PDB file of N, CA and C in Angstrom:
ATOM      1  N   UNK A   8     149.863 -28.190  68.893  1.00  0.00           N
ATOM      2  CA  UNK A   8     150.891 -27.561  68.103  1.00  0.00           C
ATOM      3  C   UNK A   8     150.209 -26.900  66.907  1.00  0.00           C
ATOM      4  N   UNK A   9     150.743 -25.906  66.505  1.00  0.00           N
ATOM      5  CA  UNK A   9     149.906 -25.279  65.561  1.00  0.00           C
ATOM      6  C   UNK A   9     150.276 -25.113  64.386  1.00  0.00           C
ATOM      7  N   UNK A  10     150.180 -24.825  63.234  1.00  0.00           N
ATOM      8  CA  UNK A  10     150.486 -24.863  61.922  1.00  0.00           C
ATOM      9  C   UNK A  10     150.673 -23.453  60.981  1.00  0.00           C
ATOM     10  N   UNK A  11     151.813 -23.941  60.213  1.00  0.00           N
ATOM     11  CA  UNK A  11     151.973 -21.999  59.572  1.00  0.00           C
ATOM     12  C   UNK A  11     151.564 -22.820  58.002  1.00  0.00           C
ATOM     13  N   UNK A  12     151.210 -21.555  57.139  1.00  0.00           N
ATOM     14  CA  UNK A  12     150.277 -21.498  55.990  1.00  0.00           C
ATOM     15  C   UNK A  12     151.229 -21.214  55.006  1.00  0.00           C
ATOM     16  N   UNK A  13     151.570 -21.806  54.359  1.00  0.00           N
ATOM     17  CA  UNK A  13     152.554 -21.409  53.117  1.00  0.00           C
ATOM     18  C   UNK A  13     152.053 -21.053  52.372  1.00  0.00           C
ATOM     19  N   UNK A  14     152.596 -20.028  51.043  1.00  0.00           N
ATOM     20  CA  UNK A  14     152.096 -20.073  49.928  1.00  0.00           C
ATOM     21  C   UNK A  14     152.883 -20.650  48.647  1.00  0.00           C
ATOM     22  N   UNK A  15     152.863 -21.592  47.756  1.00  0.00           N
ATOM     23  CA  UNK A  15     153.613 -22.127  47.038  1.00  0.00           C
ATOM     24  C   UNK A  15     153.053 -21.574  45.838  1.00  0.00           C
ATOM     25  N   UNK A  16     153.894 -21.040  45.262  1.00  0.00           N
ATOM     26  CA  UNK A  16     153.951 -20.543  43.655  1.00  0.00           C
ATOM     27  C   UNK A  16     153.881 -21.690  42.640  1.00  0.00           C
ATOM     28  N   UNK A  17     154.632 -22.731  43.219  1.00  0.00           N
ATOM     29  CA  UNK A  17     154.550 -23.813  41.907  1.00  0.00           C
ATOM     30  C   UNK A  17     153.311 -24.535  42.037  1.00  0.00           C
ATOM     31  N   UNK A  18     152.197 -24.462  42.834  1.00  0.00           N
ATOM     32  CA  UNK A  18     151.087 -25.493  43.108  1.00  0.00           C
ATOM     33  C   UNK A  18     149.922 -24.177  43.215  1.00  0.00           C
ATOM     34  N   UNK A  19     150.117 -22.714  42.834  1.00  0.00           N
ATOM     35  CA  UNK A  19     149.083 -21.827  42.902  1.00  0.00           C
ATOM     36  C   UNK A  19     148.468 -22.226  44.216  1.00  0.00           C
ATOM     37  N   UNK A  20     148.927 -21.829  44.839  1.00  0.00           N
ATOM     38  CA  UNK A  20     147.942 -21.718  45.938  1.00  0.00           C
ATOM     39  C   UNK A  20     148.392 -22.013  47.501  1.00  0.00           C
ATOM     40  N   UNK A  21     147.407 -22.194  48.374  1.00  0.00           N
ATOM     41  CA  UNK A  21     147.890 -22.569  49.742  1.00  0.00           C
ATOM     42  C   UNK A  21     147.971 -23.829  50.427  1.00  0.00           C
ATOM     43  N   UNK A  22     148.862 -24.095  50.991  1.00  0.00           N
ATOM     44  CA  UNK A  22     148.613 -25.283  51.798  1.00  0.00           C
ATOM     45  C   UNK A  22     149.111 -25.296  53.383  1.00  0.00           C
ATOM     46  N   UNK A  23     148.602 -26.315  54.438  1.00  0.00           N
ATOM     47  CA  UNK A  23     149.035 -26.324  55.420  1.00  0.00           C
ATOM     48  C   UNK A  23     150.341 -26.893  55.841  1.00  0.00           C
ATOM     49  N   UNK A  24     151.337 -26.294  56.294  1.00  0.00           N
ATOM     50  CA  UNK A  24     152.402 -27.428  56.672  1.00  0.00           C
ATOM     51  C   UNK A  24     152.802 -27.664  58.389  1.00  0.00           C
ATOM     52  N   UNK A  25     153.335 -28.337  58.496  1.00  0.00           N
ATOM     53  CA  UNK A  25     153.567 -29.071  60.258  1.00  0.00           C
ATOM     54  C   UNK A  25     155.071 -27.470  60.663  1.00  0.00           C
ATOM     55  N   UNK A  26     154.789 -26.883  61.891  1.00  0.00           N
ATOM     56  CA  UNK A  26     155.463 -25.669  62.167  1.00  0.00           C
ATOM     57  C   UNK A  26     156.982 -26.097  62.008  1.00  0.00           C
ATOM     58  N   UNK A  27     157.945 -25.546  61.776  1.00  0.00           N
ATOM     59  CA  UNK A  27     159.120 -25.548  61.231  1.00  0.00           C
ATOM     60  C   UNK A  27     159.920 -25.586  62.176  1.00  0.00           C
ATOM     61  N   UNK A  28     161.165 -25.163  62.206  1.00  0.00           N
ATOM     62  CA  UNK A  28     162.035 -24.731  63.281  1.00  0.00           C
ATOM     63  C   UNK A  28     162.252 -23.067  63.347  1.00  0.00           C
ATOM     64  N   UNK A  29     162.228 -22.681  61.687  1.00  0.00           N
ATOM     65  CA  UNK A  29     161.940 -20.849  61.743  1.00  0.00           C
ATOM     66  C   UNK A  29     160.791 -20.539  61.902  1.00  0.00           C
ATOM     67  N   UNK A  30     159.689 -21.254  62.360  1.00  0.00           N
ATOM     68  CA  UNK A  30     158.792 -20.831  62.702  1.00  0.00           C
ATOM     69  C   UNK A  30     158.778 -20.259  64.240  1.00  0.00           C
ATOM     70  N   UNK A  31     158.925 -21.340  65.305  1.00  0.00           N
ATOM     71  CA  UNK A  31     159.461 -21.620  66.827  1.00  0.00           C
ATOM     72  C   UNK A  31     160.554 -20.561  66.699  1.00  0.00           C
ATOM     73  N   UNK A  32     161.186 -20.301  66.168  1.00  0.00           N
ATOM     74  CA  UNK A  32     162.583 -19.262  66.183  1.00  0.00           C
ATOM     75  C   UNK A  32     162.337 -17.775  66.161  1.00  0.00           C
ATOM     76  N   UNK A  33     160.950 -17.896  65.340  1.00  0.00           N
ATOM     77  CA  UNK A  33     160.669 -16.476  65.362  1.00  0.00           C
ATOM     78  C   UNK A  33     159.450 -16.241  66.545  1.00  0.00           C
ATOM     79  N   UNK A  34     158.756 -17.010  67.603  1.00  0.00           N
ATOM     80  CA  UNK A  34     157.807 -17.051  68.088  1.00  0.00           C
ATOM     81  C   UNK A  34     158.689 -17.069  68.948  1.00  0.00           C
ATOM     82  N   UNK A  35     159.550 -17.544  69.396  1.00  0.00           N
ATOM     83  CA  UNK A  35     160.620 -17.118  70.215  1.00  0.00           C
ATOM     84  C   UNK A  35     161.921 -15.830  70.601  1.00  0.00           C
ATOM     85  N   UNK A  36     161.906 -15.408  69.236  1.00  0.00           N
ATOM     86  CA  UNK A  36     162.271 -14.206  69.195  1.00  0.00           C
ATOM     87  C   UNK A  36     161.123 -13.077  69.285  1.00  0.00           C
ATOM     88  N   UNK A  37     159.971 -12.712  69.242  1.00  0.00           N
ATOM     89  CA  UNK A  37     158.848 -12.416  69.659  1.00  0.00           C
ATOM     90  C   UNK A  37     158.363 -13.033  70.906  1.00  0.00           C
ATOM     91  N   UNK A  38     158.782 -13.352  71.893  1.00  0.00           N
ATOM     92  CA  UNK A  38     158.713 -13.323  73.190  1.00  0.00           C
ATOM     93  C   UNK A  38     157.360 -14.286  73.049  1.00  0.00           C
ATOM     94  N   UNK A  39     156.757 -14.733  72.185  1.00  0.00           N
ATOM     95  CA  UNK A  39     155.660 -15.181  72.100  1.00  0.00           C
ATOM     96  C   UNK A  39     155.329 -16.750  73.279  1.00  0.00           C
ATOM     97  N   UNK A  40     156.682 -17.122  72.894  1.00  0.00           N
ATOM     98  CA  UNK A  40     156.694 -18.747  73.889  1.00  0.00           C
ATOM     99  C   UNK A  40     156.668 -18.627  75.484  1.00  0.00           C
ATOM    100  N   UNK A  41     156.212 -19.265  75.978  1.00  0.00           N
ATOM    101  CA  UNK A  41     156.062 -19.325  77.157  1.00  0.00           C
ATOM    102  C   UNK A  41     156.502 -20.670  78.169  1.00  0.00           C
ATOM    103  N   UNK A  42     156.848 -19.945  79.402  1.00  0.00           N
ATOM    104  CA  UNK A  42     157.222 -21.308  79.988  1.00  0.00           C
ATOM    105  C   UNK A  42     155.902 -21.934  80.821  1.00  0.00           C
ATOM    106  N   UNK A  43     156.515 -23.862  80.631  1.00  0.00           N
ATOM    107  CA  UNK A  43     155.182 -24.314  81.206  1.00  0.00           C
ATOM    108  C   UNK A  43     155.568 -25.016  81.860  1.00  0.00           C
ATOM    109  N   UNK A  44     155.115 -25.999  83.153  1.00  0.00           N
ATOM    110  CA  UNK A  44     155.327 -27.016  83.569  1.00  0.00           C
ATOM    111  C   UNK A  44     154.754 -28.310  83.069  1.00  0.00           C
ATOM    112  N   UNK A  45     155.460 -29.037  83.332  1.00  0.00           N
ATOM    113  CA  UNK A  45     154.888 -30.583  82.747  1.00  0.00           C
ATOM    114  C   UNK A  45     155.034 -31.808  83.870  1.00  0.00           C
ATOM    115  N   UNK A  46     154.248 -32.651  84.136  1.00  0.00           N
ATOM    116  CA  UNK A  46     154.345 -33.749  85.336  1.00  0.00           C
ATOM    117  C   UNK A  46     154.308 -35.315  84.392  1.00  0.00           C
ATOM    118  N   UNK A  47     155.410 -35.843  84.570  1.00  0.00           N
ATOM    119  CA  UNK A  47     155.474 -37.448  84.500  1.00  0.00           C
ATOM    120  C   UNK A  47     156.326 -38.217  84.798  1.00  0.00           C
ATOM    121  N   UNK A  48     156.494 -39.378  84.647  1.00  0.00           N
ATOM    122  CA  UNK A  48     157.074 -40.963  85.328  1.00  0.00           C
ATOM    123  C   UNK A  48     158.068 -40.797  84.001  1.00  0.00           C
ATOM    124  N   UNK A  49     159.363 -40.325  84.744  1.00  0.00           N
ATOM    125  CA  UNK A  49     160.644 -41.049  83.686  1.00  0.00           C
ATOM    126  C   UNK A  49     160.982 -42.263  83.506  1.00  0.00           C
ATOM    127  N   UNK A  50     160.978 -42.037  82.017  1.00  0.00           N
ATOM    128  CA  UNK A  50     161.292 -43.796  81.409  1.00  0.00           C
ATOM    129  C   UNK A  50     162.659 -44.499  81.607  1.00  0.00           C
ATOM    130  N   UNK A  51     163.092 -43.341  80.832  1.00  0.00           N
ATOM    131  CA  UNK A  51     164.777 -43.658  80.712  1.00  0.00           C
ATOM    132  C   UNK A  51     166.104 -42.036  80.562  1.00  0.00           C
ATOM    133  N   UNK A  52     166.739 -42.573  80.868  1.00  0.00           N
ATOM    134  CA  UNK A  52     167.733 -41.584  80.649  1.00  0.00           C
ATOM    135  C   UNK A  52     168.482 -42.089  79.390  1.00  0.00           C
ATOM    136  N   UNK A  53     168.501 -41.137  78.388  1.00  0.00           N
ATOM    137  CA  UNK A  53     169.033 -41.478  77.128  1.00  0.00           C
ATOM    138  C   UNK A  53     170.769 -41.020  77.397  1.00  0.00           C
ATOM    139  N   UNK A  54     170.986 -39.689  77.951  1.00  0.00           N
ATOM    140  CA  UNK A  54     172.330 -39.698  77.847  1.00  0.00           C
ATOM    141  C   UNK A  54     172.542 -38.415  79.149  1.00  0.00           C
ATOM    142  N   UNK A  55     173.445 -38.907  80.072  1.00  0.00           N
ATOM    143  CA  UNK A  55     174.023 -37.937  80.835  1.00  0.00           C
ATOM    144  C   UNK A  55     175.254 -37.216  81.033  1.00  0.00           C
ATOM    145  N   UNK A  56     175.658 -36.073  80.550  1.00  0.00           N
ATOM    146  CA  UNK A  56     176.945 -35.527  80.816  1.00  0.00           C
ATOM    147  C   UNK A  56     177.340 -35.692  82.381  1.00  0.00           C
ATOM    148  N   UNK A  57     178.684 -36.465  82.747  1.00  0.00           N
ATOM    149  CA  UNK A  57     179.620 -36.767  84.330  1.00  0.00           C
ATOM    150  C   UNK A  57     179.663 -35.034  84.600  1.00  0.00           C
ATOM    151  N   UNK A  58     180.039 -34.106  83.586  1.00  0.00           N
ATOM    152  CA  UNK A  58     181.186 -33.046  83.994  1.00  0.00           C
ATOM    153  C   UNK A  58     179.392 -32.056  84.155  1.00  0.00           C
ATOM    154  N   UNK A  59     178.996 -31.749  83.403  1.00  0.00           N
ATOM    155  CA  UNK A  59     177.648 -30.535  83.419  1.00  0.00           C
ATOM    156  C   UNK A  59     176.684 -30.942  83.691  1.00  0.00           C
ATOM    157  N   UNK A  60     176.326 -32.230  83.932  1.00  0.00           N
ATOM    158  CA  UNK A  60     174.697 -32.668  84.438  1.00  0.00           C
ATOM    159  C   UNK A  60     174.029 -32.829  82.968  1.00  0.00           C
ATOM    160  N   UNK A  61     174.264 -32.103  82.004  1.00  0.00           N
ATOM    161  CA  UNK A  61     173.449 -31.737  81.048  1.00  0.00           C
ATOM    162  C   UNK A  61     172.763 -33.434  80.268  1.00  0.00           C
ATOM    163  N   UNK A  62     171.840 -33.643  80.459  1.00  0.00           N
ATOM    164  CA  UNK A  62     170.293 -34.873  80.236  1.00  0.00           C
ATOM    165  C   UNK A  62     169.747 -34.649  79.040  1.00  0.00           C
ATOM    166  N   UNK A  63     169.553 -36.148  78.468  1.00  0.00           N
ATOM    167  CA  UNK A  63     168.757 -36.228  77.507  1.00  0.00           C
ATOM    168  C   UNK A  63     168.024 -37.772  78.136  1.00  0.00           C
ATOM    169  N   UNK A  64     166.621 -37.251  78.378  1.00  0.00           N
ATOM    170  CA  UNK A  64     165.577 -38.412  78.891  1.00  0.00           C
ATOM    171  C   UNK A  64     164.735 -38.680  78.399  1.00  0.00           C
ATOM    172  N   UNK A  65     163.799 -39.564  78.738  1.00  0.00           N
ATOM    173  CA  UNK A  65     162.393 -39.746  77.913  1.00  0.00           C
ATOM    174  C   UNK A  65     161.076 -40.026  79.017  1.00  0.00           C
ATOM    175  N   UNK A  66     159.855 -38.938  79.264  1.00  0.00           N
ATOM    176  CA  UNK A  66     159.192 -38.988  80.122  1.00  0.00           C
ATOM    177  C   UNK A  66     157.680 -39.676  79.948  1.00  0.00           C
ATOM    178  N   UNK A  67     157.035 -40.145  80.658  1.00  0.00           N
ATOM    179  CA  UNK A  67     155.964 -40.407  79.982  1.00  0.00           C
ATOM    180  C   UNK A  67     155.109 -39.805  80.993  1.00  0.00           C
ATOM    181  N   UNK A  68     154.033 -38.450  80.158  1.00  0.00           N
ATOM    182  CA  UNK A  68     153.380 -37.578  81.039  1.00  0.00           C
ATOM    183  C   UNK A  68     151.640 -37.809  80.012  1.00  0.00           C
ATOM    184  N   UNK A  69     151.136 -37.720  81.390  1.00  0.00           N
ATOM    185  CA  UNK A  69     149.946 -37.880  80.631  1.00  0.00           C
ATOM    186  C   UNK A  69     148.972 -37.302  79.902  1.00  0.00           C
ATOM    187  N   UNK A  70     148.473 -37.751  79.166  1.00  0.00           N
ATOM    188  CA  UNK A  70     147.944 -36.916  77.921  1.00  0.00           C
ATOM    189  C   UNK A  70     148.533 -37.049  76.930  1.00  0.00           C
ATOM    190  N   UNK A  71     149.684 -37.893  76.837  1.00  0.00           N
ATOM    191  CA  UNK A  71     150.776 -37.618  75.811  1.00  0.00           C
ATOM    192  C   UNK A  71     150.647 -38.824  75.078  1.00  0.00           C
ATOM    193  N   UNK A  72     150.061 -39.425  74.136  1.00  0.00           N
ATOM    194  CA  UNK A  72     150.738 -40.864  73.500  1.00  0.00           C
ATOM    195  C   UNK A  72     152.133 -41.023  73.670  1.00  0.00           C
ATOM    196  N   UNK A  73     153.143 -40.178  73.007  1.00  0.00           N
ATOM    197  CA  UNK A  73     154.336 -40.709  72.860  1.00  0.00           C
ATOM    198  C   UNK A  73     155.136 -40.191  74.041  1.00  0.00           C
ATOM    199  N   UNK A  74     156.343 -40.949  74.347  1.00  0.00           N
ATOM    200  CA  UNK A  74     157.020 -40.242  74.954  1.00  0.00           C
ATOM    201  C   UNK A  74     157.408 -39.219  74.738  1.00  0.00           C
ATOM    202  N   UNK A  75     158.186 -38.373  75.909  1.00  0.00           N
ATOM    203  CA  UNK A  75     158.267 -36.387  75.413  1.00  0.00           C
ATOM    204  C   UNK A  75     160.257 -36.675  75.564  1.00  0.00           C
ATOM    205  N   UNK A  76     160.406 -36.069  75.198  1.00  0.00           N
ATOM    206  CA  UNK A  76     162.187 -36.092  75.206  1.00  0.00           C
ATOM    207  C   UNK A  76     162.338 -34.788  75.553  1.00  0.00           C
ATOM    208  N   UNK A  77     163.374 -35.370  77.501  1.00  0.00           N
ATOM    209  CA  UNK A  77     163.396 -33.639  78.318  1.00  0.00           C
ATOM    210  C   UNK A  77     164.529 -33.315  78.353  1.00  0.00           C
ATOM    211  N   UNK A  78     165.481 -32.334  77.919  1.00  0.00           N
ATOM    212  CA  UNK A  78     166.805 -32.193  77.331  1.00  0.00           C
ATOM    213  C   UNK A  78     167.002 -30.748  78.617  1.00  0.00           C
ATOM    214  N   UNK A  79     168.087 -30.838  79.138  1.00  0.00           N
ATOM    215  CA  UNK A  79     168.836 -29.726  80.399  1.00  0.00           C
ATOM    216  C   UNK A  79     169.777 -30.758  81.583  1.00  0.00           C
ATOM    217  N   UNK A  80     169.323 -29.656  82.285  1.00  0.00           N
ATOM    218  CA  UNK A  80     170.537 -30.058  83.582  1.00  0.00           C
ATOM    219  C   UNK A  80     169.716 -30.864  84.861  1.00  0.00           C
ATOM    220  N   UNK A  81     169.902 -31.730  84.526  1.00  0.00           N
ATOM    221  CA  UNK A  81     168.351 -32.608  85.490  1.00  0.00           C
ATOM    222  C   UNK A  81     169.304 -33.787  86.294  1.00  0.00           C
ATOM    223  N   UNK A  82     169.804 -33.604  87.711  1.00  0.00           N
ATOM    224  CA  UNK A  82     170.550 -34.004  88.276  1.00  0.00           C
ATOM    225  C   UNK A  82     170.197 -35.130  88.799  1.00  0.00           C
ATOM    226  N   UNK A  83     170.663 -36.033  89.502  1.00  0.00           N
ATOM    227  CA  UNK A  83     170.166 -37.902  89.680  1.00  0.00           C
ATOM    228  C   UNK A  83     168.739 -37.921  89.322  1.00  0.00           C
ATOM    229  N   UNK A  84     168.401 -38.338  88.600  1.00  0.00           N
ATOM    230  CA  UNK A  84     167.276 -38.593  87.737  1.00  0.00           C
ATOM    231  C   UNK A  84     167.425 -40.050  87.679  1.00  0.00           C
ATOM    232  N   UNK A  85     166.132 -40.654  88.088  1.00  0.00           N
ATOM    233  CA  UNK A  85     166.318 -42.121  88.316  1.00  0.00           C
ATOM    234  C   UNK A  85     165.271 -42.718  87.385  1.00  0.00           C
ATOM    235  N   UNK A  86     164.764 -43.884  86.492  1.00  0.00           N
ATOM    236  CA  UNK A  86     163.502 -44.072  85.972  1.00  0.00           C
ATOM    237  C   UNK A  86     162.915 -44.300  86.838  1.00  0.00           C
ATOM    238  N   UNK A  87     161.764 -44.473  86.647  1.00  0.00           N
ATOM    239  CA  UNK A  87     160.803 -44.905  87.479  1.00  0.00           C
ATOM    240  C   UNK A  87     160.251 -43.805  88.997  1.00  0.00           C
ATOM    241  N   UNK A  88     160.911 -42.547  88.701  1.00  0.00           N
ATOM    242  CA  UNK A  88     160.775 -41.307  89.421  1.00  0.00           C
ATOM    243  C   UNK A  88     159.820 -40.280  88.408  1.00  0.00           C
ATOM    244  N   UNK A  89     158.735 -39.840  89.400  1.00  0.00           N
ATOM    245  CA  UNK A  89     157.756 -38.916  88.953  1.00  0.00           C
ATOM    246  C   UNK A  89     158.417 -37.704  88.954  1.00  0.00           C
ATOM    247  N   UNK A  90     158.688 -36.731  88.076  1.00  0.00           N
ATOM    248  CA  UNK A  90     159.575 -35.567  87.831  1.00  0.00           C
ATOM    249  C   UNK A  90     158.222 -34.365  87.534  1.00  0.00           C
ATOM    250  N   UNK A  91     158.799 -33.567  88.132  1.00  0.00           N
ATOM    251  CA  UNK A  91     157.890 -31.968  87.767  1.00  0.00           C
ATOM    252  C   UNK A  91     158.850 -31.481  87.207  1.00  0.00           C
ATOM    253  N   UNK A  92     158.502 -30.433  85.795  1.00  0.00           N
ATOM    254  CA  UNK A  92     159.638 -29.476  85.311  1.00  0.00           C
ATOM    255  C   UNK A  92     159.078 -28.517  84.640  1.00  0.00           C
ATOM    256  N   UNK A  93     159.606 -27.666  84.517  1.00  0.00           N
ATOM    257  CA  UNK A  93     159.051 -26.254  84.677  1.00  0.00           C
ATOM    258  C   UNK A  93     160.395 -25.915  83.242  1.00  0.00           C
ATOM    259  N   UNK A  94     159.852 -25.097  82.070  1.00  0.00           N
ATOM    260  CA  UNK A  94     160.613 -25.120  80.730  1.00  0.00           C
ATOM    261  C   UNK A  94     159.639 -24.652  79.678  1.00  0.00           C
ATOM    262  N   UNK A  95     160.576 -25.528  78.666  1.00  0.00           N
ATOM    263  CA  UNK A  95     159.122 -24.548  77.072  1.00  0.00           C
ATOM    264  C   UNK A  95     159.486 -25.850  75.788  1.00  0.00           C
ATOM    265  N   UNK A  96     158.979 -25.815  75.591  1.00  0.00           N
ATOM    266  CA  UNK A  96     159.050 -26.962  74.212  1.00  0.00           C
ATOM    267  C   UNK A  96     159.408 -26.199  73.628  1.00  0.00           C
ATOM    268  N   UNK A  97     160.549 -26.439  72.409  1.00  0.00           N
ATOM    269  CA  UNK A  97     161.369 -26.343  71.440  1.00  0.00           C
ATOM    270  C   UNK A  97     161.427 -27.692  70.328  1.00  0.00           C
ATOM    271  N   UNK A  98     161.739 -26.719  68.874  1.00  0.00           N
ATOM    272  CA  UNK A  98     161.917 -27.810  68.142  1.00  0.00           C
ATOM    273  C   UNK A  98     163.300 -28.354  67.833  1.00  0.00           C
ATOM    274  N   UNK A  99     164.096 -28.674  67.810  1.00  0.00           N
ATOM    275  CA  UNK A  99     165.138 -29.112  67.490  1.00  0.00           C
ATOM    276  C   UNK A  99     165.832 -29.723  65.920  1.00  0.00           C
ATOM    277  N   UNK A 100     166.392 -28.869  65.229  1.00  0.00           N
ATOM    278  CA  UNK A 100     165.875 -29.254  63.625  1.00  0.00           C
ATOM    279  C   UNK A 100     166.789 -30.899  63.263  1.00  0.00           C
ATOM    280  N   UNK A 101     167.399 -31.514  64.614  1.00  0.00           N
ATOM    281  CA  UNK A 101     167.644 -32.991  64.313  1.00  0.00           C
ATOM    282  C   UNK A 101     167.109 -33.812  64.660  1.00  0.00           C
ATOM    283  N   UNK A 102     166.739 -33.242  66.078  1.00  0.00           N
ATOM    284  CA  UNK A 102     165.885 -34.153  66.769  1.00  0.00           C
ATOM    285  C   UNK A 102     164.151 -34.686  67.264  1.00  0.00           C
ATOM    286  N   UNK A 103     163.877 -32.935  66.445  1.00  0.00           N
ATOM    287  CA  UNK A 103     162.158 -32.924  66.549  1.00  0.00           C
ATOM    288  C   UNK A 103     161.825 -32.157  68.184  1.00  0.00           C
ATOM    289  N   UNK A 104     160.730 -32.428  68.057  1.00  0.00           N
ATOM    290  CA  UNK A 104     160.386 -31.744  69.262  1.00  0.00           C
ATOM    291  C   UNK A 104     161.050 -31.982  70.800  1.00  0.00           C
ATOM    292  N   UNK A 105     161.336 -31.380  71.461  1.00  0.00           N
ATOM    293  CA  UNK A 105     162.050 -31.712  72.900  1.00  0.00           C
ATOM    294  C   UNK A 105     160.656 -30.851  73.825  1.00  0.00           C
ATOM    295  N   UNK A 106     160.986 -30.863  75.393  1.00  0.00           N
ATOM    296  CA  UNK A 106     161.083 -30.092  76.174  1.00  0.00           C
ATOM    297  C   UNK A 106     162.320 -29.798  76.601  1.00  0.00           C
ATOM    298  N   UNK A 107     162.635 -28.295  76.779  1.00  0.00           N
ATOM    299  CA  UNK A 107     163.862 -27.879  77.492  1.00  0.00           C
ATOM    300  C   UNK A 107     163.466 -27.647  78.527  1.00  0.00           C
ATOM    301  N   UNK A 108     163.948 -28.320  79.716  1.00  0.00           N
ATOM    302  CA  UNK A 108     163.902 -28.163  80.979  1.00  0.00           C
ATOM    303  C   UNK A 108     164.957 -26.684  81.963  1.00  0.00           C
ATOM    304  N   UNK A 109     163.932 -25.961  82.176  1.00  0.00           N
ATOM    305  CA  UNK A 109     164.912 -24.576  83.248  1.00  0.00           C
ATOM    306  C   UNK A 109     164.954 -25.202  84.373  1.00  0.00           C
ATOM    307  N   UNK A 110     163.706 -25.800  85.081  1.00  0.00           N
ATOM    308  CA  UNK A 110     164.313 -26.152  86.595  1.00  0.00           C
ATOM    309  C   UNK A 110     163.360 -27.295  86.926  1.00  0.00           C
ATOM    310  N   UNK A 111     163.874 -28.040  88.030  1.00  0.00           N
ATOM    311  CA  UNK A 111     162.882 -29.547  88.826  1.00  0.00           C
ATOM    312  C   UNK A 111     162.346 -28.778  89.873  1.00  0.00           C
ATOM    313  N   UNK A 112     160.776 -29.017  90.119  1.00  0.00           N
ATOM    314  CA  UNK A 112     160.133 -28.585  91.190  1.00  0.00           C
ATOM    315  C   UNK A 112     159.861 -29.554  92.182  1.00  0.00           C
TER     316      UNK A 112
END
C-alpha cells in the first residue's frame, strides 16, 4: 500500500501519512486501480443479505498476516472453502480496507 505526502503548514514541512480514502477515490477516478485476483481459505462469514446475496467475510490468503475482509455478492460461501476472486481493494472510510469482490472463479 502506498503512501501520499502531505504538506502541513503548522509543522513547516513534510510528512508521510497512511493513504486516505480521497486518496483511493481519486486513483480510482483516474482509472488508475486495477482489478486483481486473490486466492484463500474462508474463515467466516460476517454477514449475509437472504434477499441480494450481498457478503461481508473474512479470508485468510496467503501472504497476508491479517485477515482480508471480502465485501459483494458471493453466493453459498461456506468456511473452510478455498475461494478465488477476482475484484480491487478499496478503502472504506468505516471500515478500513476491504476487497470488493466482482466475481468467484
Amino acid at each position: 500500500m502506498g503512501c501520499a505526502v502531505l504538506w502541513t503548514r503548522r509543522h513547516g514541512g513534510f510528512r508521510v501519512a497512511a493513504p486516505t480514502r480521497s486518496v483511493y477515490a481519486l486513483l480510482q477516478d483516474m482509472g488508475a486501480t486495477s482489478k486483481v485476483t486473490i486466492e484463500g481459505v474462508l474463515e467466516r462469514v460476517v454477514y449475509q443479505g437472504e434477499e441480494d446475496g450481498f457478503t461481508v467475510a473474512r479470508l485468510q490468503a496467503p501472504g497476508r498476516k491479517d485477515l482480508v475482509t471480502i465485501v459483494g455478492n458471493i453466493l453459498a460461501a461456506t468456511p473452510g472453502e478455498t475461494l478465488r476472486l477476482r475484484g480491487e481493494w478499496v478503502v472504506n472510510p468505516k471500515y478500513g480496507e476491504q476487497f470488493r469482490v466482482d466475481s468467484c472463479l
